[in-house]
Amino acid sequence: MSYDLAIIGGGPAGVAAGVYAARKRLKTVFIAEAIGGQSIDSTGIENWIGTEKISGLDLAKSLERHLRAYAGDIVDLRIGERANTVTKASQGFAVTTTKGSYDAKTVLVVTGGSRRKLTIPGAAEFENKGVTYCASCDGPLFAGQDVVVVGSGNAGFESAAQLLAYTKSVTLLNRSADFKKADASTVSAVLAHPNMTALSNTIPVEIKGNGFVSSVVIQNSVTNETKEIPAAGVFVEIGMVPATDFVKDLVERDPWGKVKVDGKSQRTSQPGIWSAGDCSDALYHQNNIAAGDAVKALEDIYLYIKSLPA
């Protein structure tokens, strides 16, 4: 079967695109390993418009319900599949996955990415032995202990907020001089906690321990002064690696692997392929923005498809 559109990715961007594709009656194959995206690990999302607070797991369930309610016989849901390659075909593109191959006139890449790993000495050695990439998953294991959060964006401050509920203290390391990457209200609320410390112009240079993390060596990037602080856990929130390798031979990407897009339409350098969300080079990355950019892409995809010769 040949589809009008292949949506690759199951986060808020992918689901928003799927709902709009169904409403516009575009025959679509929806390919995703799972529904929910990176936010599935969050215990409390407070900026999803229309919902005051929701857990990542509940948001994922809500997204899937919405998508299934509209999918019908228009959107073919292929959940549990991962896209391996996208290649040019006579009538558009061929998408090869872990379970099959699909032909589509157009492709929307909304695959998000994976957590960026810390690469300093000790980070790999102590992964899952004090070094973790999920505060909501592992935070309760560090009740009553000192922990460090690496990263000062929204993810870093949200992780700190979760950890402050049960840890002895949280020290957040910010490599910059300010906290402009995070929402001001979140920063203010977290820094007001008596057990919270934020260090600017500071980076971790080594993680130490004996079978399990016991301390972190940090360095001031202005003075180059180093010191060792006690920590039983290190929670890493330093961004993500976009999942875009499967289209690297088709579209232009930035030095970090994000797909370059036209901000007005979400079109990529390859006619017939669009991108949105965290895997794109959009200036800002949040659930609401990802969903909105995907809807923008769908509007443009619809016009593109309707302009093709019958």
Coordinates of C-alpha atoms in Angstrom, one line a residue:
M1 CA 0.0 0.0 0.0
S2 CA 1.1 3.5 -0.8
Y3 CA 0.4 6.2 1.8
D4 CA 0.1 9.9 1.5
L5 CA 2.2 10.5 4.6
A6 CA 4.6 8.6 6.9
I7 CA 4.8 10.1 10.4
I8 CA 7.9 8.8 12.2
G9 CA 7.9 9.4 16.0
G10 CA 5.4 9.1 18.8
G11 CA 5.9 12.1 21.1
P12 CA 3.5 15.1 21.3
A13 CA 4.7 16.2 17.8
G14 CA 3.9 12.9 16.2
V15 CA 0.6 12.5 17.9
A16 CA -0.5 16.1 17.0
A17 CA 0.4 15.4 13.4
G18 CA -1.4 12.0 13.5
V19 CA -4.6 13.6 14.7
Y20 CA -4.5 16.4 12.1
A21 CA -3.6 13.8 9.4
A22 CA -6.8 11.9 10.3
R23 CA -8.9 15.0 10.3
K24 CA -7.6 16.0 6.9
R25 CA -8.2 12.4 5.6
L26 CA -4.6 11.9 4.6
K27 CA -3.9 8.2 4.3
T28 CA -1.0 7.9 6.9
V29 CA 1.3 5.3 8.4
F30 CA 2.2 6.2 11.9
I31 CA 5.6 4.6 12.9
A32 CA 6.7 4.8 16.6
E33 CA 8.5 2.6 19.1
A34 CA 6.2 4.0 21.8
I35 CA 3.8 6.9 22.5
G36 CA 4.8 9.7 24.8
G37 CA 8.3 11.0 23.9
Q38 CA 10.9 12.1 26.5
S39 CA 8.4 13.5 28.9
I40 CA 7.2 10.0 29.8
D41 CA 9.8 10.0 32.6
S42 CA 8.4 13.2 34.2
T43 CA 6.3 13.0 37.4
G44 CA 4.7 16.4 36.9
I45 CA 4.3 18.3 33.7
E46 CA 2.8 21.8 34.5
N47 CA 3.1 23.6 31.2
W48 CA 1.0 21.3 28.9
I49 CA -1.7 23.8 27.9
G50 CA -5.2 23.0 29.1
T51 CA -3.9 20.7 31.9
E52 CA -2.7 22.2 35.2
K53 CA -0.5 19.2 36.0
I54 CA -0.1 15.7 34.6
S55 CA 2.5 13.0 34.9
G56 CA 4.5 11.9 31.9
L57 CA 2.9 8.5 31.9
D58 CA -0.6 9.9 32.1
L59 CA 0.2 12.4 29.3
A60 CA 1.4 9.5 27.1
K61 CA -1.9 7.6 27.8
S62 CA -3.9 10.7 27.0
L63 CA -2.0 11.3 23.7
E64 CA -2.5 7.7 22.6
R65 CA -6.3 7.8 23.4
H66 CA -6.6 11.0 21.4
L67 CA -4.8 9.5 18.4
R68 CA -6.7 6.2 18.5
A69 CA -10.0 8.1 18.7
Y70 CA -9.3 9.7 15.4
A71 CA -7.2 7.1 13.6
G72 CA -9.9 4.9 12.3
D73 CA -9.0 3.5 8.9
I74 CA -7.1 6.6 7.9
V75 CA -4.1 6.5 10.2
D76 CA -2.4 3.1 10.2
L77 CA -0.8 2.8 13.7
R78 CA 2.5 0.9 13.6
I79 CA 3.5 1.3 17.3
G80 CA 6.4 -0.9 18.4
E81 CA 8.4 -0.3 15.2
R82 CA 11.5 1.8 14.7
A83 CA 12.4 3.4 11.4
N84 CA 15.8 2.3 10.1
T85 CA 16.1 4.1 6.8
V86 CA 14.2 6.5 4.5
T87 CA 15.1 6.4 0.9
K88 CA 13.9 8.1 -2.3
A89 CA 11.4 6.1 -4.3
S90 CA 9.6 6.6 -7.6
Q91 CA 6.4 8.0 -5.9
G92 CA 8.0 9.6 -2.9
F93 CA 9.9 7.7 -0.2
A94 CA 10.4 4.2 1.1
V95 CA 10.5 3.8 4.9
T96 CA 12.1 0.7 6.2
T97 CA 11.4 -0.3 9.8
T98 CA 12.3 -3.1 12.1
K99 CA 9.2 -4.9 10.9
G100 CA 8.6 -3.9 7.3
S101 CA 8.7 -1.3 4.6
Y102 CA 6.2 1.4 3.7
D103 CA 5.9 3.7 0.7
A104 CA 4.7 7.3 1.2
K105 CA 4.5 10.4 -0.8
T106 CA 5.7 12.5 2.1
V107 CA 7.5 12.0 5.4
L108 CA 7.3 13.9 8.7
V109 CA 10.3 13.3 11.0
V110 CA 9.4 13.8 14.7
T111 CA 11.6 11.3 16.4
G112 CA 13.0 13.4 19.2
G113 CA 16.2 11.9 20.7
S114 CA 18.0 10.3 23.6
R115 CA 19.7 11.6 26.7
R116 CA 23.2 13.0 26.1
K117 CA 25.7 11.1 28.3
L118 CA 28.3 12.6 30.6
T119 CA 31.8 11.8 29.4
I120 CA 34.0 12.8 32.3
P121 CA 36.1 10.2 34.2
G122 CA 33.9 8.1 36.4
A123 CA 30.7 8.8 34.5
A124 CA 30.6 5.5 32.6
E125 CA 32.1 3.5 35.5
F126 CA 29.4 4.6 37.9
E127 CA 26.4 4.6 35.6
N128 CA 23.6 2.9 37.5
K129 CA 25.8 3.0 40.5
G130 CA 25.0 6.6 41.4
V131 CA 25.1 8.2 38.0
T132 CA 21.6 8.3 36.5
Y133 CA 19.7 10.0 33.7
C134 CA 16.2 9.9 35.3
A135 CA 15.4 11.7 38.5
S136 CA 11.8 10.4 38.5
C137 CA 12.9 6.8 38.1
D138 CA 15.8 6.7 40.5
G139 CA 15.4 9.7 42.8
P140 CA 13.7 7.9 45.7
L141 CA 16.8 5.6 46.0
F142 CA 18.7 8.7 47.3
A143 CA 16.4 9.7 50.1
G144 CA 18.3 11.5 52.9
Q145 CA 21.5 11.8 50.8
D146 CA 23.4 14.6 49.1
V147 CA 23.0 14.6 45.3
V148 CA 24.2 16.7 42.3
V149 CA 22.3 17.7 39.2
V150 CA 24.3 18.5 36.1
G151 CA 22.5 20.8 33.7
S152 CA 20.6 24.0 34.2
G153 CA 17.8 24.0 31.7
N154 CA 14.2 23.2 32.5
A155 CA 15.0 19.5 32.8
G156 CA 17.8 20.2 35.3
F157 CA 15.6 22.4 37.5
E158 CA 12.6 20.1 37.3
S159 CA 14.9 17.2 38.3
A160 CA 16.2 19.3 41.2
A161 CA 12.6 20.0 42.3
Q162 CA 11.7 16.3 42.4
L163 CA 14.9 15.4 44.3
L164 CA 14.4 18.1 46.9
A165 CA 11.3 16.2 48.1
Y166 CA 13.4 13.5 49.7
T167 CA 17.1 14.1 49.4
K168 CA 19.2 15.8 52.1
S169 CA 20.5 18.4 49.6
V170 CA 20.7 19.2 45.9
T171 CA 23.6 21.0 44.2
L172 CA 23.0 22.0 40.7
L173 CA 25.9 22.7 38.4
N174 CA 25.5 25.3 35.7
R175 CA 28.3 25.8 33.2
S176 CA 27.0 29.3 32.3
A177 CA 26.8 32.4 34.4
D178 CA 23.0 32.5 34.4
F179 CA 19.9 30.3 34.1
K180 CA 18.4 31.6 30.9
K181 CA 17.7 28.1 29.6
A182 CA 15.1 27.5 32.2
D183 CA 11.7 29.1 32.9
A184 CA 12.2 32.0 35.4
S185 CA 9.3 30.8 37.6
T186 CA 10.8 27.3 37.9
V187 CA 14.2 28.7 38.7
S188 CA 12.8 31.0 41.4
A189 CA 10.8 28.3 43.0
V190 CA 13.6 25.8 43.1
L191 CA 16.3 28.2 44.3
A192 CA 14.0 29.2 47.2
H193 CA 14.3 25.8 48.8
P194 CA 16.6 25.8 51.8
N195 CA 18.3 22.6 50.8
M196 CA 19.1 23.8 47.2
T197 CA 22.4 25.2 46.0
A198 CA 23.1 26.3 42.4
L199 CA 26.7 26.9 41.3
S200 CA 27.2 29.1 38.2
N201 CA 30.3 28.8 35.9
T202 CA 30.8 25.3 37.3
I203 CA 31.4 22.0 35.6
P204 CA 32.0 18.5 36.9
V205 CA 35.4 17.1 36.0
E206 CA 35.4 13.7 37.7
I207 CA 33.1 11.4 39.6
K208 CA 34.7 9.4 42.4
G209 CA 33.6 6.4 44.5
N210 CA 34.2 2.9 45.7
G211 CA 31.7 0.7 44.0
F212 CA 29.2 3.5 44.2
V213 CA 29.4 7.3 43.8
S214 CA 30.7 9.1 46.9
S215 CA 31.8 12.5 45.5
V216 CA 32.1 14.8 42.5
V217 CA 35.1 17.0 41.6
I218 CA 33.9 20.3 40.2
Q219 CA 35.8 23.2 38.6
N220 CA 35.0 26.9 38.3
S221 CA 35.4 27.8 34.6
V222 CA 36.3 31.4 35.5
T223 CA 38.9 30.8 38.2
N224 CA 39.8 27.2 37.3
E225 CA 39.6 26.4 41.0
T226 CA 38.6 22.8 41.7
K227 CA 37.1 21.2 44.8
E228 CA 35.5 17.9 45.8
I229 CA 31.9 17.8 47.1
P230 CA 30.2 14.8 48.7
A231 CA 27.4 13.2 46.6
A232 CA 25.8 9.8 46.6
G233 CA 24.0 10.5 43.3
V234 CA 24.7 12.4 40.1
F235 CA 21.6 13.2 38.0
V236 CA 22.5 14.2 34.4
E237 CA 20.4 16.6 32.4
I238 CA 22.6 17.9 29.7
G239 CA 20.4 17.7 26.7
M240 CA 19.7 15.1 24.1
V241 CA 21.1 13.5 20.9
P242 CA 18.6 13.8 18.1
A243 CA 17.4 10.5 16.5
T244 CA 18.0 11.5 12.9
D245 CA 20.6 9.2 11.6
F246 CA 18.1 7.3 9.5
V247 CA 17.6 10.4 7.3
K248 CA 21.2 11.7 7.4
D249 CA 21.7 11.0 3.7
L250 CA 18.5 12.8 2.6
V251 CA 18.2 16.0 4.7
E252 CA 20.6 18.7 5.8
R253 CA 21.4 18.6 9.6
D254 CA 23.2 21.0 11.9
P255 CA 26.5 20.1 13.6
W256 CA 24.6 18.4 16.5
G257 CA 22.5 16.2 14.1
K258 CA 19.3 18.2 14.3
V259 CA 17.3 18.4 11.1
K260 CA 17.4 21.9 9.6
V261 CA 13.9 23.3 8.9
D262 CA 12.2 26.4 7.5
G263 CA 10.6 27.9 10.5
K264 CA 7.5 29.0 8.5
S265 CA 6.6 25.6 7.1
Q266 CA 8.9 23.0 8.8
R267 CA 10.2 21.9 5.4
T268 CA 13.6 20.3 5.3
S269 CA 16.2 20.6 2.5
Q270 CA 14.6 17.6 0.9
P271 CA 11.3 18.2 -1.0
G272 CA 8.7 16.0 0.5
I273 CA 10.2 15.7 4.0
W274 CA 9.3 17.8 7.0
S275 CA 10.5 17.8 10.6
A276 CA 9.4 19.1 14.0
G277 CA 10.0 18.8 17.7
D278 CA 13.3 18.0 19.5
C279 CA 14.9 16.4 16.4
S280 CA 14.6 19.7 14.4
D281 CA 16.8 22.7 14.8
A282 CA 13.9 24.9 16.0
L283 CA 15.1 27.5 18.5
Y284 CA 13.0 26.3 21.4
H285 CA 12.1 22.8 22.4
Q286 CA 9.0 22.1 24.6
N287 CA 6.0 19.8 24.3
N288 CA 3.7 22.6 23.3
I289 CA 6.1 24.0 20.7
A290 CA 6.7 20.5 19.2
A291 CA 3.0 19.9 18.9
G292 CA 2.4 23.3 17.3
D293 CA 5.3 22.9 14.8
A294 CA 4.0 19.5 13.8
V295 CA 0.5 20.9 13.2
K296 CA 2.2 23.6 11.1
A297 CA 4.0 21.0 9.1
L298 CA 0.7 19.0 8.6
E299 CA -0.9 22.1 7.1
D300 CA 1.9 22.5 4.7
I301 CA 2.0 18.8 3.9
Y302 CA -1.7 18.8 3.1
L303 CA -1.3 21.6 0.6
Y304 CA 1.8 19.9 -0.9
I305 CA 0.0 16.6 -1.4
K306 CA -3.1 18.3 -2.9
S307 CA -0.8 20.0 -5.4
L308 CA 0.7 16.7 -6.7
P309 CA -0.5 15.4 -10.0
A310 CA -3.3 12.8 -9.6

